[in-house]
Structure formats: C-alpha cells, structure tokens
mmCIF file of C-alpha atoms in Angstrom:
data_model
loop_
_atom_site.group_PDB
_atom_site.id
_atom_site.type_symbol
_atom_site.label_atom_id
_atom_site.label_comp_id
_atom_site.label_asym_id
_atom_site.label_seq_id
_atom_site.Cartn_x
_atom_site.Cartn_y
_atom_site.Cartn_z
ATOM 1 C CA MET A 261 22.765 2.169 -25.759
ATOM 2 C CA PRO A 262 21.527 4.379 -22.889
ATOM 3 C CA PRO A 263 22.963 7.924 -22.900
ATOM 4 C CA LYS A 264 24.711 7.417 -19.538
ATOM 5 C CA ASP A 265 26.731 4.498 -20.954
ATOM 6 C CA ALA A 266 27.658 6.121 -24.255
ATOM 7 C CA PRO A 267 30.531 8.341 -23.032
ATOM 8 C CA TYR A 268 32.308 5.415 -21.374
ATOM 9 C CA PHE A 269 32.103 3.085 -24.341
ATOM 10 C CA ALA A 270 33.003 5.948 -26.699
ATOM 11 C CA THR A 271 36.001 6.812 -24.509
ATOM 12 C CA ALA A 272 37.250 3.256 -24.868
ATOM 13 C CA LEU A 273 37.350 3.847 -28.619
ATOM 14 C CA ALA A 274 38.969 7.303 -28.453
ATOM 15 C CA PRO A 275 41.549 7.556 -31.238
ATOM 16 C CA SER A 276 43.558 10.360 -29.620
ATOM 17 C CA LEU A 277 44.230 12.119 -26.331
ATOM 18 C CA ALA A 278 42.158 15.106 -27.513
ATOM 19 C CA ALA A 279 39.173 12.851 -28.225
ATOM 20 C CA LEU A 280 39.670 11.153 -24.860
ATOM 21 C CA MET A 281 39.579 14.510 -23.043
ATOM 22 C CA VAL A 282 36.438 15.660 -24.889
ATOM 23 C CA LEU A 283 34.679 12.397 -24.070
ATOM 24 C CA ARG A 284 35.710 12.654 -20.412
ATOM 25 C CA VAL A 285 34.114 16.118 -20.319
ATOM 26 C CA VAL A 286 30.928 14.640 -21.820
ATOM 27 C CA ALA A 287 31.001 11.864 -19.206
ATOM 28 C CA ALA A 288 31.419 14.466 -16.458
ATOM 29 C CA ILE A 289 28.410 16.398 -17.743
ATOM 30 C CA VAL A 290 26.324 13.220 -17.790
ATOM 31 C CA ALA A 291 27.435 12.285 -14.267
ATOM 32 C CA GLY A 292 26.878 15.862 -13.130
ATOM 33 C CA THR A 293 23.250 15.675 -14.194
ATOM 34 C CA LEU A 294 22.570 12.216 -12.821
ATOM 35 C CA SER A 295 24.183 12.548 -9.393
ATOM 36 C CA PRO A 296 21.818 15.305 -8.185
ATOM 37 C CA ALA A 297 18.891 13.244 -9.453
ATOM 38 C CA ALA A 298 20.099 10.273 -7.399
ATOM 39 C CA PHE A 299 20.332 12.436 -4.275
ATOM 40 C CA ALA A 300 16.873 13.894 -4.895
ATOM 41 C CA ILE A 301 15.285 10.493 -5.484
ATOM 42 C CA ALA A 302 16.934 9.072 -2.363
ATOM 43 C CA GLY A 303 15.671 11.947 -0.227
ATOM 44 C CA GLN A 304 12.152 11.848 -1.658
ATOM 45 C CA ARG A 305 11.742 8.078 -1.512
ATOM 46 C CA ALA A 306 13.091 7.708 2.024
ATOM 47 C CA GLU A 307 10.806 6.988 4.935
ATOM 48 C CA PRO A 308 9.999 10.096 6.995
ATOM 49 C CA GLY A 309 12.949 10.952 9.216
ATOM 50 C CA TYR A 310 15.426 8.962 7.125
ATOM 51 C CA ALA A 311 16.158 11.311 4.209
ATOM 52 C CA GLY A 312 19.629 12.111 5.555
ATOM 53 C CA ARG A 313 20.557 8.439 5.752
ATOM 54 C CA ALA A 314 19.227 7.801 2.262
ATOM 55 C CA ILE A 315 21.207 10.709 0.825
ATOM 56 C CA GLY A 316 24.250 9.647 2.873
ATOM 57 C CA THR A 317 23.965 6.161 1.392
ATOM 58 C CA VAL A 318 24.074 7.588 -2.132
ATOM 59 C CA ALA A 319 27.111 9.701 -1.173
ATOM 60 C CA ALA A 320 28.753 6.653 0.398
ATOM 61 C CA GLY A 321 28.162 4.738 -2.821
ATOM 62 C CA LEU A 322 29.988 7.426 -4.763
ATOM 63 C CA THR A 323 33.003 7.250 -2.468
ATOM 64 C CA VAL A 324 33.013 3.447 -2.409
ATOM 65 C CA SER A 325 33.050 3.542 -6.204
ATOM 66 C CA LEU A 326 36.313 5.461 -5.929
ATOM 67 C CA ALA A 327 37.800 3.037 -3.420
ATOM 68 C CA VAL A 328 36.847 0.012 -5.508
ATOM 69 C CA GLY A 329 36.867 1.452 -9.018
ATOM 70 C CA VAL A 330 40.317 3.022 -9.054
ATOM 71 C CA PRO A 331 42.181 -0.156 -8.082
ATOM 72 C CA ILE A 332 40.108 -2.234 -10.510
ATOM 73 C CA GLY A 333 40.609 0.348 -13.269
ATOM 74 C CA THR A 334 44.335 0.416 -12.590
ATOM 75 C CA TRP A 335 44.522 -3.377 -12.721
ATOM 76 C CA LEU A 336 42.485 -3.565 -15.944
ATOM 77 C CA SER A 337 44.593 -0.831 -17.537
ATOM 78 C CA THR A 338 47.829 -2.529 -16.539
ATOM 79 C CA ARG A 339 46.652 -5.905 -17.783
ATOM 80 C CA TRP A 340 44.746 -5.010 -20.985
ATOM 81 C CA GLY A 341 45.368 -1.305 -21.639
ATOM 82 C CA TRP A 342 43.480 1.817 -20.624
ATOM 83 C CA HIS A 343 40.617 1.090 -23.021
ATOM 84 C CA ALA A 344 39.615 -1.900 -20.881
ATOM 85 C CA ALA A 345 38.932 0.300 -17.853
ATOM 86 C CA PHE A 346 36.429 2.401 -19.797
ATOM 87 C CA VAL A 347 34.712 -0.654 -21.267
ATOM 88 C CA ALA A 348 34.347 -2.006 -17.717
ATOM 89 C CA VAL A 349 32.905 1.297 -16.468
ATOM 90 C CA GLY A 350 30.421 1.282 -19.342
ATOM 91 C CA MET A 351 29.394 -2.288 -18.516
ATOM 92 C CA PHE A 352 29.013 -1.556 -14.788
ATOM 93 C CA THR A 353 27.017 1.554 -15.661
ATOM 94 C CA ALA A 354 24.699 -0.457 -17.905
ATOM 95 C CA VAL A 355 24.073 -2.948 -15.081
ATOM 96 C CA ALA A 356 23.444 -0.129 -12.596
ATOM 97 C CA LEU A 357 21.059 1.574 -15.015
ATOM 98 C CA ALA A 358 19.123 -1.664 -15.474
ATOM 99 C CA ALA A 359 18.855 -2.005 -11.685
ATOM 100 C CA VAL A 360 17.514 1.552 -11.406
ATOM 101 C CA VAL A 361 14.952 0.990 -14.161
ATOM 102 C CA VAL A 362 13.732 -2.194 -12.472
ATOM 103 C CA THR A 363 13.747 -1.047 -8.833
ATOM 104 C CA VAL A 364 13.086 2.712 -8.699
ATOM 105 C CA PRO A 365 9.391 3.559 -9.047
ATOM 106 C CA ARG A 366 8.488 6.168 -11.626
ATOM 107 C CA PHE A 367 7.608 9.645 -10.485
ATOM 108 C CA GLY A 368 4.441 11.336 -11.619
ATOM 109 C CA PRO A 369 4.523 14.375 -13.873
ATOM 110 C CA VAL A 370 7.151 16.887 -12.872
ATOM 111 C CA THR A 371 7.415 20.578 -13.523
ATOM 112 C CA LYS A 372 10.352 21.200 -15.788
ATOM 113 C CA ALA A 373 12.555 24.085 -14.772
ATOM 114 C CA GLY A 374 14.404 26.061 -17.400
ATOM 115 C CA ILE A 375 17.986 27.183 -17.052
ATOM 116 C CA GLY A 376 16.785 30.607 -15.903
ATOM 117 C CA ASP A 377 14.810 29.018 -13.068
ATOM 118 C CA ARG A 378 17.812 27.001 -12.022
ATOM 119 C CA LEU A 379 20.149 29.963 -12.063
ATOM 120 C CA ARG A 380 17.605 32.075 -10.159
ATOM 121 C CA ALA A 381 18.038 29.702 -7.233
ATOM 122 C CA LEU A 382 21.563 31.086 -6.864
ATOM 123 C CA ARG A 383 20.050 34.389 -5.739
ATOM 124 C CA SER A 384 19.272 32.736 -2.422
ATOM 125 C CA PRO A 385 22.143 33.382 0.014
ATOM 126 C CA ALA A 386 21.550 29.980 1.635
ATOM 127 C CA ILE A 387 21.730 28.093 -1.662
ATOM 128 C CA LEU A 388 24.725 30.129 -2.785
ATOM 129 C CA ALA A 389 26.515 29.374 0.498
ATOM 130 C CA CYS A 390 25.744 25.644 0.194
ATOM 131 C CA ALA A 391 26.859 25.590 -3.449
ATOM 132 C CA GLY A 392 30.052 27.459 -2.586
ATOM 133 C CA THR A 393 30.832 25.197 0.344
ATOM 134 C CA THR A 394 30.197 22.112 -1.778
ATOM 135 C CA THR A 395 32.420 23.447 -4.566
ATOM 136 C CA ILE A 396 35.271 24.259 -2.202
ATOM 137 C CA GLY A 397 34.920 20.897 -0.459
ATOM 138 C CA ALA A 398 34.888 18.990 -3.748
ATOM 139 C CA CYS A 399 37.954 20.872 -4.995
ATOM 140 C CA ALA A 400 39.761 20.210 -1.729
ATOM 141 C CA GLY A 401 38.823 16.548 -1.868
ATOM 142 C CA LEU A 402 39.730 15.996 -5.505
ATOM 143 C CA MET A 403 42.860 18.135 -5.919
ATOM 144 C CA PRO A 404 45.121 15.686 -4.091
ATOM 145 C CA TYR A 405 44.414 13.071 -6.781
ATOM 146 C CA THR A 406 46.489 15.184 -9.155
ATOM 147 C CA TYR A 407 49.553 14.663 -6.980
ATOM 148 C CA ILE A 408 48.804 11.523 -4.980
ATOM 149 C CA ALA A 409 50.810 9.161 -7.207
ATOM 150 C CA PRO A 410 54.116 11.071 -7.145
ATOM 151 C CA ILE A 411 53.718 11.907 -3.446
ATOM 152 C CA SER A 412 52.917 8.292 -2.594
ATOM 153 C CA ASP A 413 55.914 7.061 -4.561
ATOM 154 C CA ALA A 414 58.261 9.677 -3.066
ATOM 155 C CA VAL A 415 57.163 9.129 0.525
ATOM 156 C CA THR A 416 56.971 5.341 0.516
ATOM 157 C CA GLY A 417 59.290 4.397 -2.321
ATOM 158 C CA ARG A 418 56.706 1.738 -3.217
ATOM 159 C CA PRO A 419 54.396 2.527 -6.155
ATOM 160 C CA GLY A 420 52.072 -0.344 -5.219
ATOM 161 C CA LEU A 421 50.832 1.503 -2.133
ATOM 162 C CA LEU A 422 48.899 4.027 -4.223
ATOM 163 C CA THR A 423 45.972 1.619 -4.464
ATOM 164 C CA VAL A 424 45.948 1.228 -0.686
ATOM 165 C CA PHE A 425 45.924 4.999 -0.183
ATOM 166 C CA ILE A 426 43.067 5.536 -2.629
ATOM 167 C CA ALA A 427 41.057 2.669 -1.159
ATOM 168 C CA THR A 428 41.585 4.080 2.344
ATOM 169 C CA ILE A 429 40.406 7.514 1.226
ATOM 170 C CA GLY A 430 37.316 5.992 -0.375
ATOM 171 C CA ILE A 431 36.452 3.908 2.678
ATOM 172 C CA ALA A 432 36.915 6.905 4.977
ATOM 173 C CA GLY A 433 34.679 8.962 2.694
ATOM 174 C CA ALA A 434 31.990 6.272 2.730
ATOM 175 C CA ILE A 435 32.074 6.119 6.530
ATOM 176 C CA GLY A 436 31.872 9.910 6.710
ATOM 177 C CA ALA A 437 28.955 10.061 4.264
ATOM 178 C CA ALA A 438 27.019 7.376 6.115
ATOM 179 C CA ALA A 439 27.707 9.021 9.472
ATOM 180 C CA GLY A 440 26.768 12.435 8.088
ATOM 181 C CA GLY A 441 23.424 11.110 6.885
ATOM 182 C CA SER A 442 22.643 9.581 10.267
ATOM 183 C CA ILE A 443 23.703 12.751 12.068
ATOM 184 C CA ALA A 444 21.499 14.856 9.765
ATOM 185 C CA ASP A 445 18.519 12.635 10.581
ATOM 186 C CA GLY A 446 19.212 12.647 14.310
ATOM 187 C CA TRP A 447 20.127 16.291 14.830
ATOM 188 C CA GLY A 448 18.365 17.830 11.853
ATOM 189 C CA PRO A 449 20.050 19.292 8.796
ATOM 190 C CA ASP A 450 20.572 22.730 10.354
ATOM 191 C CA ARG A 451 22.548 21.421 13.329
ATOM 192 C CA ALA A 452 24.375 18.717 11.391
#
C-alpha cells in the first residue's frame, strides 16, 4: 500500500476516537508534504507563460475535492457509517496515485534540502510574508467549517442545506483559483 493511502485506510479501522485523531494528524502531514510537491510539479511542467494557470488548476482541484468530497463523504457516512468515507478516500487516493505514476514524467536527480535549509528560507522577508499570508488565509477559509453545520441549521432550519453550502464554497474556491492562475499569467505574479 502506498504511504499516501495508508492513513486513510488505517483511519477506517481506528478503534477509538483517540486513534482516529492521531491518524488524521498523520494524514494531514502526508497531505501537507504532497500538496506543495503538486504545486511545484505543475509550475515546472507548465508551458512557458502558463505556470500560474497550472498551479491554479491544482488549487482548483483541491477546492473541487471539498465541494464533491464532503457531500459524498456525508452520504457514505450516513448510509454505511463513518468508516466507509475513509475507505472511499483511500480508494480515490490510490486511483489518483496510479494516475500520477502513469502520467507525470520523472524528474532527474534533485538536490535534497535538509530541515535547516528549509527553515533558512523563512529568513527571507518575502517568503515569510507569503507564508504568513497563506497561513492567515487558510485559517480564515477553514475556520468556518467548525461552525458551518450549526449556523446552517439555525439560519435555514433545514439540515440538508449544509451540503449545498459546502458545495457552493468549493465551487467558488475553484473558480477563484482558476481565475487567480490566469490573472497571475496575464499580469505577472507581482501584480496579481
């Protein structure tokens, strides 16, 4: 089983809430290492002048996964229990990994950076500003998910609308990511 799939399948077998939380942290670490690689590959493999669109497409894919995945996960969990949602994520991840292995050309030798090298990058004011902005934006974008269900229920009185709200947020995010990539290509990353 590929390492990216392991946390999802293991989560489906979690015997307790504590084990579930630990495995979700492991899954987040795995995703946190693979997402930057996907952005880097998209930018490097894009035709000249299209790196922004390629990176925007990857970002759009992440937001579409939210819009599509949450309703499907909710349905699977309601129908067959929460374990089913994690089995499905593991299966989708395995299919996606197979597609990457088959379609993404291998890179030549790369210079491996140690943790010190990576942390040294944070000495750059520009990188620190981008990292800070990204962190604040991600927190702002994800915090509402903590409260979206009770707010949705209280405002509408209809629990079924939660899926519509989440799908709308995901679609809007995908449109924004795609537009942002095109704008970055057209105006340049500094102006965008």
